[in-house]
Short mmCIF file of C-alpha atoms and ligand atoms in Angstrom, two decimals:
data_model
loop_
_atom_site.label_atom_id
_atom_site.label_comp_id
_atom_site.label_asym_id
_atom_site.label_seq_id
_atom_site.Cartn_x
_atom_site.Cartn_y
_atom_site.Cartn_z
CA UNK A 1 11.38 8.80 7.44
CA UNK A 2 11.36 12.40 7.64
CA UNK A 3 9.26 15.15 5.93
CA UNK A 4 12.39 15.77 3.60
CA UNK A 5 12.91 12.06 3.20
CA UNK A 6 8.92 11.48 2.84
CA UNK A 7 8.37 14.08 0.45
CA UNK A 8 11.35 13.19 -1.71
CA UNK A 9 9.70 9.70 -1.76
CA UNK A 10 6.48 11.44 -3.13
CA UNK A 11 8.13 12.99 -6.14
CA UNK A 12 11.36 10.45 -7.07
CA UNK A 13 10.73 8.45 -9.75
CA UNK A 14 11.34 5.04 -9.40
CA UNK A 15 12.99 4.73 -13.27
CA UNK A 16 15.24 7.51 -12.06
CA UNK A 17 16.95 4.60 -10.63
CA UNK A 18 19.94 3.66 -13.36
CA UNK A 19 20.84 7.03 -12.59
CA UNK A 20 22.34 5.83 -8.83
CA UNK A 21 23.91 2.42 -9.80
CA UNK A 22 27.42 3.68 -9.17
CA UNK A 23 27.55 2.76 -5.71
CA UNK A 24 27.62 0.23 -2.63
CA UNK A 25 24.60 -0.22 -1.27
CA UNK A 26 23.90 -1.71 2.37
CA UNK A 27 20.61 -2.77 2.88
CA UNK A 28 19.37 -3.79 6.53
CA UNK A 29 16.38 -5.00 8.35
CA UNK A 30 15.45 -6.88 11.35
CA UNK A 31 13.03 -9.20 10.48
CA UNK A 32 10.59 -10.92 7.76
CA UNK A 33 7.47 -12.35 8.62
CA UNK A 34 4.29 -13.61 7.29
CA UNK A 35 1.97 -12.34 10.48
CA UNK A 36 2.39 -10.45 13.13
CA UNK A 37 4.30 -11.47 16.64
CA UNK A 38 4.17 -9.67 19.92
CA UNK A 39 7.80 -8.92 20.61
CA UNK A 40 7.82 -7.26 17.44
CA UNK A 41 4.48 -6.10 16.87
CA UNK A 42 4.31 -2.24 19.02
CA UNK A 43 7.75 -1.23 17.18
CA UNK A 44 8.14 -1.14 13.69
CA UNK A 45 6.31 -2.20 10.62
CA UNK A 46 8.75 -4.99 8.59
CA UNK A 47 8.09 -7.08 5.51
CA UNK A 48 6.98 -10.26 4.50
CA UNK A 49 8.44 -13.04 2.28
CA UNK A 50 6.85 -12.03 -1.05
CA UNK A 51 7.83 -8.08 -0.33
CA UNK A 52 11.57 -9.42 0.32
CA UNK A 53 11.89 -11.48 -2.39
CA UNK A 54 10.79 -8.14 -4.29
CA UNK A 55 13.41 -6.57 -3.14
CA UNK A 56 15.87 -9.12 -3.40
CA UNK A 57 14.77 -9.65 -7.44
CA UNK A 58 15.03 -5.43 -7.83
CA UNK A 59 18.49 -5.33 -5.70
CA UNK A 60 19.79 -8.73 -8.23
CA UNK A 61 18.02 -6.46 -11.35
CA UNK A 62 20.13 -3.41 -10.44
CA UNK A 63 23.74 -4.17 -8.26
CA UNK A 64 26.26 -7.11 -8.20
CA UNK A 65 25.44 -9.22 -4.95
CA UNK A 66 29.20 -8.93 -2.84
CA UNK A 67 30.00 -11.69 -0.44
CA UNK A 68 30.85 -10.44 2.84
CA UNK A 69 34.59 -11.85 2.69
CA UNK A 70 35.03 -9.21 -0.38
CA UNK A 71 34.34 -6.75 1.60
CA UNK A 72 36.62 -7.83 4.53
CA UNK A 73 39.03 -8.02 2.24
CA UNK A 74 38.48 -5.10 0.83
CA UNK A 75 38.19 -6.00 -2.92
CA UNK A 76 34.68 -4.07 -2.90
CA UNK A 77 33.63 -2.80 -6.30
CA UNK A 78 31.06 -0.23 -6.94
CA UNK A 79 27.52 -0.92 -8.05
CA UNK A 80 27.29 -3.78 -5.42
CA UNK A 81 24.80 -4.77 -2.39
CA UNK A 82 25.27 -6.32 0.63
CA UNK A 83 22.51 -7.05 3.22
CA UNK A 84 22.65 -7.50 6.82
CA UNK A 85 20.01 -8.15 9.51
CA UNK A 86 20.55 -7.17 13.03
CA UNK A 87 19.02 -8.17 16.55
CA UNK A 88 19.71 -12.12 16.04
CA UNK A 89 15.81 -12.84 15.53
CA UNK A 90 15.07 -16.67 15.33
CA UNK A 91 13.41 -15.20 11.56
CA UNK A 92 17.05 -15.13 9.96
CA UNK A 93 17.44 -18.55 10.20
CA UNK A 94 13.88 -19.56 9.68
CA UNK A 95 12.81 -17.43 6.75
CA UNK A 96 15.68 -15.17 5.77
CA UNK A 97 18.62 -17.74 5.33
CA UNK A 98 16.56 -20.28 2.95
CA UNK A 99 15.39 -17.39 0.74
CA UNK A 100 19.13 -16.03 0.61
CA UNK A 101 20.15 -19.14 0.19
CA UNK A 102 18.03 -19.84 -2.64
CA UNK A 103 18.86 -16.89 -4.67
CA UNK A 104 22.62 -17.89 -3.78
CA UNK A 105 23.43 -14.47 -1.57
CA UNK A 106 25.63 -14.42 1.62
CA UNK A 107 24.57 -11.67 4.66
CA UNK A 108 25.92 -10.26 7.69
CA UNK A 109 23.77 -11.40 10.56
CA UNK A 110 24.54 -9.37 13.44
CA UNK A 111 23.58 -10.90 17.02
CA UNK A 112 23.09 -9.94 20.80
CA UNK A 113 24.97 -12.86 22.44
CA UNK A 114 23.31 -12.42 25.69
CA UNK A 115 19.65 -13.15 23.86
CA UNK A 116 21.06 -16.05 21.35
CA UNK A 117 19.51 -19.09 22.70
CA UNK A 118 16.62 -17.62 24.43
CA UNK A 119 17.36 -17.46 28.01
CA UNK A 120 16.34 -13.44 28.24
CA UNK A 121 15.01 -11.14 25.82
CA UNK A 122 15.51 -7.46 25.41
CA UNK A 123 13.66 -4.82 26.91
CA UNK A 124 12.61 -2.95 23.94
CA UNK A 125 10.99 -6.51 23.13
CA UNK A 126 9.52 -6.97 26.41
CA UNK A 127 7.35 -3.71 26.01
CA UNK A 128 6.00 -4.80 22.89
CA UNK A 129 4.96 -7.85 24.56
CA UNK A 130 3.68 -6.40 27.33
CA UNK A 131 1.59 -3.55 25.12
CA UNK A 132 -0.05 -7.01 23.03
CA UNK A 133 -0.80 -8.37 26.47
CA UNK A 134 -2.69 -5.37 27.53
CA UNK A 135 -4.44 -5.33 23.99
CA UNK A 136 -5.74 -8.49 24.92
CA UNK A 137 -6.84 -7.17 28.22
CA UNK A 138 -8.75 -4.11 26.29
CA UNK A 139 -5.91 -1.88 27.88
CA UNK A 140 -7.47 -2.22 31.43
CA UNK A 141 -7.60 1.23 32.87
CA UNK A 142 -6.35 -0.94 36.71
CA UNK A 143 -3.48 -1.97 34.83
CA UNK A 144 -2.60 0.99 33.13
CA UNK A 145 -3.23 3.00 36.54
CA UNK A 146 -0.53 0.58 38.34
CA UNK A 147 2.02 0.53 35.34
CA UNK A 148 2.24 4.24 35.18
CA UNK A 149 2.60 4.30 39.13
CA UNK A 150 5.94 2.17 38.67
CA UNK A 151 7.29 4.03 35.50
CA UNK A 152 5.84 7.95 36.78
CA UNK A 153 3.90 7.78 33.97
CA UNK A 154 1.23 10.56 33.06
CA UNK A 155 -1.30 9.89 31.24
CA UNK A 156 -4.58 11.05 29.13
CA UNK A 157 -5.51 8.76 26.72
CA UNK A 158 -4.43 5.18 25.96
CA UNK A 159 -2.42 6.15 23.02
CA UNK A 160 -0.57 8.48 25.63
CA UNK A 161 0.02 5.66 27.48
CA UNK A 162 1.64 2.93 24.52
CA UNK A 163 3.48 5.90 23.44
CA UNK A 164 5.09 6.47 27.07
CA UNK A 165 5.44 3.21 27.97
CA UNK A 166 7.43 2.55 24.69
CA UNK A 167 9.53 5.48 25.35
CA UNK A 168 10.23 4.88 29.08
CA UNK A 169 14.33 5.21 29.98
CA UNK A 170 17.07 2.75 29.68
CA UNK A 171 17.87 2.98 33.33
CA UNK A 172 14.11 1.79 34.02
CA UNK A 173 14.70 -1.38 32.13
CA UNK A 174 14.85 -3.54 35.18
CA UNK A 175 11.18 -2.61 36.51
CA UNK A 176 9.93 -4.53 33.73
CA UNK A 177 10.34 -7.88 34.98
CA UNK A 178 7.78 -6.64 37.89
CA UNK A 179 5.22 -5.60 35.31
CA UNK A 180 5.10 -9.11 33.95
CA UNK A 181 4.11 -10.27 37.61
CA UNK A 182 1.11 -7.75 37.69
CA UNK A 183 0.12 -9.00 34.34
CA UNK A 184 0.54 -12.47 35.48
CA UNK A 185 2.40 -12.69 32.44
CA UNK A 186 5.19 -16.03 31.97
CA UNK A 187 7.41 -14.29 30.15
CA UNK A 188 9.62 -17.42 30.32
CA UNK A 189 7.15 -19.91 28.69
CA UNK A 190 6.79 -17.19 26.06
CA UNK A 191 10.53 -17.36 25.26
CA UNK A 192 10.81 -20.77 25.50
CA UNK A 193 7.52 -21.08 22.83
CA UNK A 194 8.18 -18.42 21.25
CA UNK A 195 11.79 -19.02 20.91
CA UNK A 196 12.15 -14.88 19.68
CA UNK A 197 16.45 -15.55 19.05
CA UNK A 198 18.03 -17.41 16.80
CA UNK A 199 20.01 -20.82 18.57
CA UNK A 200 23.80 -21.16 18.88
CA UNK A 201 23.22 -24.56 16.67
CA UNK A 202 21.31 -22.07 13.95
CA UNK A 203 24.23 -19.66 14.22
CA UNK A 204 26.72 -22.52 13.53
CA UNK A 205 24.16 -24.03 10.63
CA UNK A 206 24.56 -20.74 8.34
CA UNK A 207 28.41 -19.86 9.11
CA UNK A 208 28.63 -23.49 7.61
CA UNK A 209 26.50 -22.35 4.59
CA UNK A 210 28.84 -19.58 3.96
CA UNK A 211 26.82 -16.82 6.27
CA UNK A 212 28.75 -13.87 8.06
CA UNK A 213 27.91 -12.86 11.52
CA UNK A 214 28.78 -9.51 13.50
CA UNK A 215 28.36 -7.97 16.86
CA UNK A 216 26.04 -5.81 17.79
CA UNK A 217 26.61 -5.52 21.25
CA UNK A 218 25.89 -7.78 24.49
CA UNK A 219 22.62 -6.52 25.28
CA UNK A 220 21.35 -3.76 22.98
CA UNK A 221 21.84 -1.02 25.27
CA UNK A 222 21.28 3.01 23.96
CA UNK A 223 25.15 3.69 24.37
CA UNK A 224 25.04 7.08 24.68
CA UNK A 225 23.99 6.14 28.22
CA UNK A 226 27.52 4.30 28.77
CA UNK A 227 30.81 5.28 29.48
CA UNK A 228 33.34 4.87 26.43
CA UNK A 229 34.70 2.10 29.01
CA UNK A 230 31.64 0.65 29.10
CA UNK A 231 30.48 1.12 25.61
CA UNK A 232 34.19 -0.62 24.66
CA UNK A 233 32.94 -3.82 26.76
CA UNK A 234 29.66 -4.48 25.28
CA UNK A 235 30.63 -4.33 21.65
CA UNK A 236 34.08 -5.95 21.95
CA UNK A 237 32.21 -8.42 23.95
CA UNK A 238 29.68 -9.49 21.76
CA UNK A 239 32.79 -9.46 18.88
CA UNK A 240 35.14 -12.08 20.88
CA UNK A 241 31.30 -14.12 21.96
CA UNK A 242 31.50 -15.13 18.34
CA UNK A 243 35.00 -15.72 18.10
CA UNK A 244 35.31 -17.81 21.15
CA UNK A 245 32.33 -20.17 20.63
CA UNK A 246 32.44 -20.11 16.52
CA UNK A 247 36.33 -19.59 15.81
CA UNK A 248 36.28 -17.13 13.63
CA UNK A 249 38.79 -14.42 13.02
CA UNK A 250 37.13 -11.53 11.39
CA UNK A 251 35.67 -8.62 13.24
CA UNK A 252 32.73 -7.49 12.22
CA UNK A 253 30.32 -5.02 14.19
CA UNK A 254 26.68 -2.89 13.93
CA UNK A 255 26.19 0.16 16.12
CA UNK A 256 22.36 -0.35 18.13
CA UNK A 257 19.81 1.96 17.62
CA UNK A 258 21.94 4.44 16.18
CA UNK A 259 25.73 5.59 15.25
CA UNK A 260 25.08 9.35 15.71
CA UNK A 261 26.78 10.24 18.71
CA UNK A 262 29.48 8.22 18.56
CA UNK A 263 32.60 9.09 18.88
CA UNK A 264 36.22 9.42 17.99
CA UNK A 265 37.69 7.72 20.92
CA UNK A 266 35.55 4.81 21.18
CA UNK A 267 35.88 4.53 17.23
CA UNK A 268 40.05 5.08 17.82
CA UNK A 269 39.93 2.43 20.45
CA UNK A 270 37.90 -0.28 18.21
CA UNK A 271 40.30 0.52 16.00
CA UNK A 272 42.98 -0.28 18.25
CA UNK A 273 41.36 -3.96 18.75
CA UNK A 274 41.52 -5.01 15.68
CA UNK A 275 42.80 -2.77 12.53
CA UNK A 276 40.47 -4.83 10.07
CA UNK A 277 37.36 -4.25 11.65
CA UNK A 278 34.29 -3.40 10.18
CA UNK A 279 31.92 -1.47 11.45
CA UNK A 280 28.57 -0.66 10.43
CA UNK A 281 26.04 2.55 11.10
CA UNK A 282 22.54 2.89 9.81
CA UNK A 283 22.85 6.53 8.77
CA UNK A 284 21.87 5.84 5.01
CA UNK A 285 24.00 7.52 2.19
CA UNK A 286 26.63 9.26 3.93
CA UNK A 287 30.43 8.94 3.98
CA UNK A 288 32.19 8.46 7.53
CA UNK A 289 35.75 9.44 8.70
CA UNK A 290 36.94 5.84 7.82
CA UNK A 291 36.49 3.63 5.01
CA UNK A 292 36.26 0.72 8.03
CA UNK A 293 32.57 2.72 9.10
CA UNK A 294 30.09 1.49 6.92
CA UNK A 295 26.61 3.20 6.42
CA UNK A 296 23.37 1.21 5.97
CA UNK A 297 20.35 2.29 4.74
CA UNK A 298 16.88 0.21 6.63
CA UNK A 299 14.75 -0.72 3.35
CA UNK A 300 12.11 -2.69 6.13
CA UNK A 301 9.45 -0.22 5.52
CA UNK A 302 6.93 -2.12 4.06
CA UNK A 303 4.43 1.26 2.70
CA UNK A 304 7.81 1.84 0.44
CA UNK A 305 7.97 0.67 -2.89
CA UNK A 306 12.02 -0.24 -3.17
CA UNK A 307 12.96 1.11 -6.22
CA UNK A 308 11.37 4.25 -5.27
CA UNK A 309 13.08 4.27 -2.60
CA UNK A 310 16.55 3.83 -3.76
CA UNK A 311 15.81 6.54 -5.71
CA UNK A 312 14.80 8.60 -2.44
CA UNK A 313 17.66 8.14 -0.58
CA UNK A 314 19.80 8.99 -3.20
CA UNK A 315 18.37 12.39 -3.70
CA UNK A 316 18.59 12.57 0.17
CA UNK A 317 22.06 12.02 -0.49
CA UNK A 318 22.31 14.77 -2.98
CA UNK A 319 20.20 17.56 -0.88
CA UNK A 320 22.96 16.19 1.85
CA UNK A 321 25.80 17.43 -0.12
CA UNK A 322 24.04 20.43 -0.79
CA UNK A 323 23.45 21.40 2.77
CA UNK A 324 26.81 19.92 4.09
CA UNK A 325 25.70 16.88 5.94
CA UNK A 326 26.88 13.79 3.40
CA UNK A 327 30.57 14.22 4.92
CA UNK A 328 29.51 12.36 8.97
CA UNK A 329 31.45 14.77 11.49
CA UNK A 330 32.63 13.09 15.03
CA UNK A 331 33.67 14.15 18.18
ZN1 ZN B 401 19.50 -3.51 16.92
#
């Protein structure tokens, strides 16, 4: 959050919220969990079961639950919710899908095929892991020292460092594989134990139950480093993946990291692939150029209280309007 968001959150009022039922609202996260894992662990705070269920129960309390199909089908209604979860970690199937399940909601689950059945995992993962590691190792100056050699890292303190080393380019990703040999590190067993993804047998398990899942790219790549060509090829990929091995027909898709800077002619072209295709940003309350672009707000903060936070972004919203920025301009 922001200092506007942050100190909106300080002064809404969480019984403010009847005011902003009107609405759709589409919650996201990534992942629910009870303790902490290393993939996970160096890049953003998430919820556990009894916060989710809270916010399940307050979401139930305050919006009509819409199934996914609705919404494909565009019979959407106002003061509804739909959740989605992106990344494909194994914790959808595991603890998400029984709680859904339980309360009788569908999702949108969208997955990076090339990580779905644990083979690889992705990079922004693998420095996570690797940050634990060192943690472990009392962040070993030696290590630290040879690290920064391979990324032309500065650093001061060891706060410098995680922060760096977090932060280090897309085009770098492929070094990493040679840190986890100077660690010493199986980063194999650890995906084979730790199984991070969900299965192609899980995957198959919840579209049976009535569960929706989307693209989100082959590998999770920052696409404002591709090409449109290229960005066209990862997220079409990842659409067909799920078509080919699951026969489905809908198209369903989630921008990674984030929708800012996309633009008109990839958005025209997606457009071109399939007319009915949904796509989804995570730019909170805003309207897009096309009623198939639909924005998310992330509600995995777990220092928020969610009510309060509704409330929040809908006064974001409003200060949005003010200033001109609720209406999402693209190139
Ligand atoms: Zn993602």
């Amino acid at each position: 959050m922001g200092i506007i968001k942050n100190t909106l959150y300080h002064i809404s009022n969480k019984r403010l919220l009847p005011l902003f039922k009107n609405q759709f609202l589409f919650p996201y996260y990534h992942i629910v969990r009870d303790n902490k894992v290393a993939h996970i662990e160096n890049l953003y705070p998430y919820k556990n079961t009894i916060q989710f269920k809270n916010d399940l129960e307050v979401l139930l309390k305050n919006y009509t639950p819409i199934n996914p199909d609705d919404l494909i089908q565009h019979k959407s209604q106002k003061n509804t919710f739909l959740i989605s979860f992106d990344d494909g970690l194994e914790e959808i199937y595991s603890v998400v899908y029984p709680i859904l399940k339980e309360k009788g909601l569908s999702a949108i689950f969208f997955i990076n095929p090339v990580y779905v059945d644990n083979n690889i995992g992705l990079y922004k993962h693998y420095i996570s892991i690797i940050i634990s590691h060192l943690k472990q190792r009392n962040f070993d100056k030696n290590l630290l020292d040879k690290i920064s050699k391979i990324f032309y890292i500065n650093y001061e303190t060891t706060g410098d460092f995680i922060s760096k080393f977090k932060n280090i380019p897309y085009s770098e990703r492929n070094k990493i594989n040679d840190i986890f040999h100077i660690l010493n590190f199986d980063i194999e067993a650890y995906l084979k134990e730790q199984k991070p993804y969900v299965s192609k047998v899980q995957i198959q398990e919840m579209m049976n139950d009535g569960f929706f899942f989307g693209g989100h790219t082959m590998t999770h790549p920052p696409l404002n480093k591709l090409s449109v060509e290229e960005q066209k090829t990862e997220i079409i990929g990842s659409i067909e993946w799920l078509k080919l091995n699951f026969g489905i027909s809908y198209s369903l898709f989630a921008f990674p990291f984030s929708d800012k800077n996309i633009s008109r002619k990839l958005l025209n072209e997606l457009f071109q692939y399939d007319q009915n295709i949904l796509l989804f940003g995570n730019s909170g309350l805003k309207k897009d150029i096309d009623n198939r672009i639909i924005q998310r707000v992330s509600f995995e903060n777990p220092t928020k209280q969610i009510q309060k936070h509704i409330v929040t972004e809908n006064l974001y919203k409003c200060f949005n309007q003010i200033t001109g920025k609720y209406q999402i301009k693209r190139k």
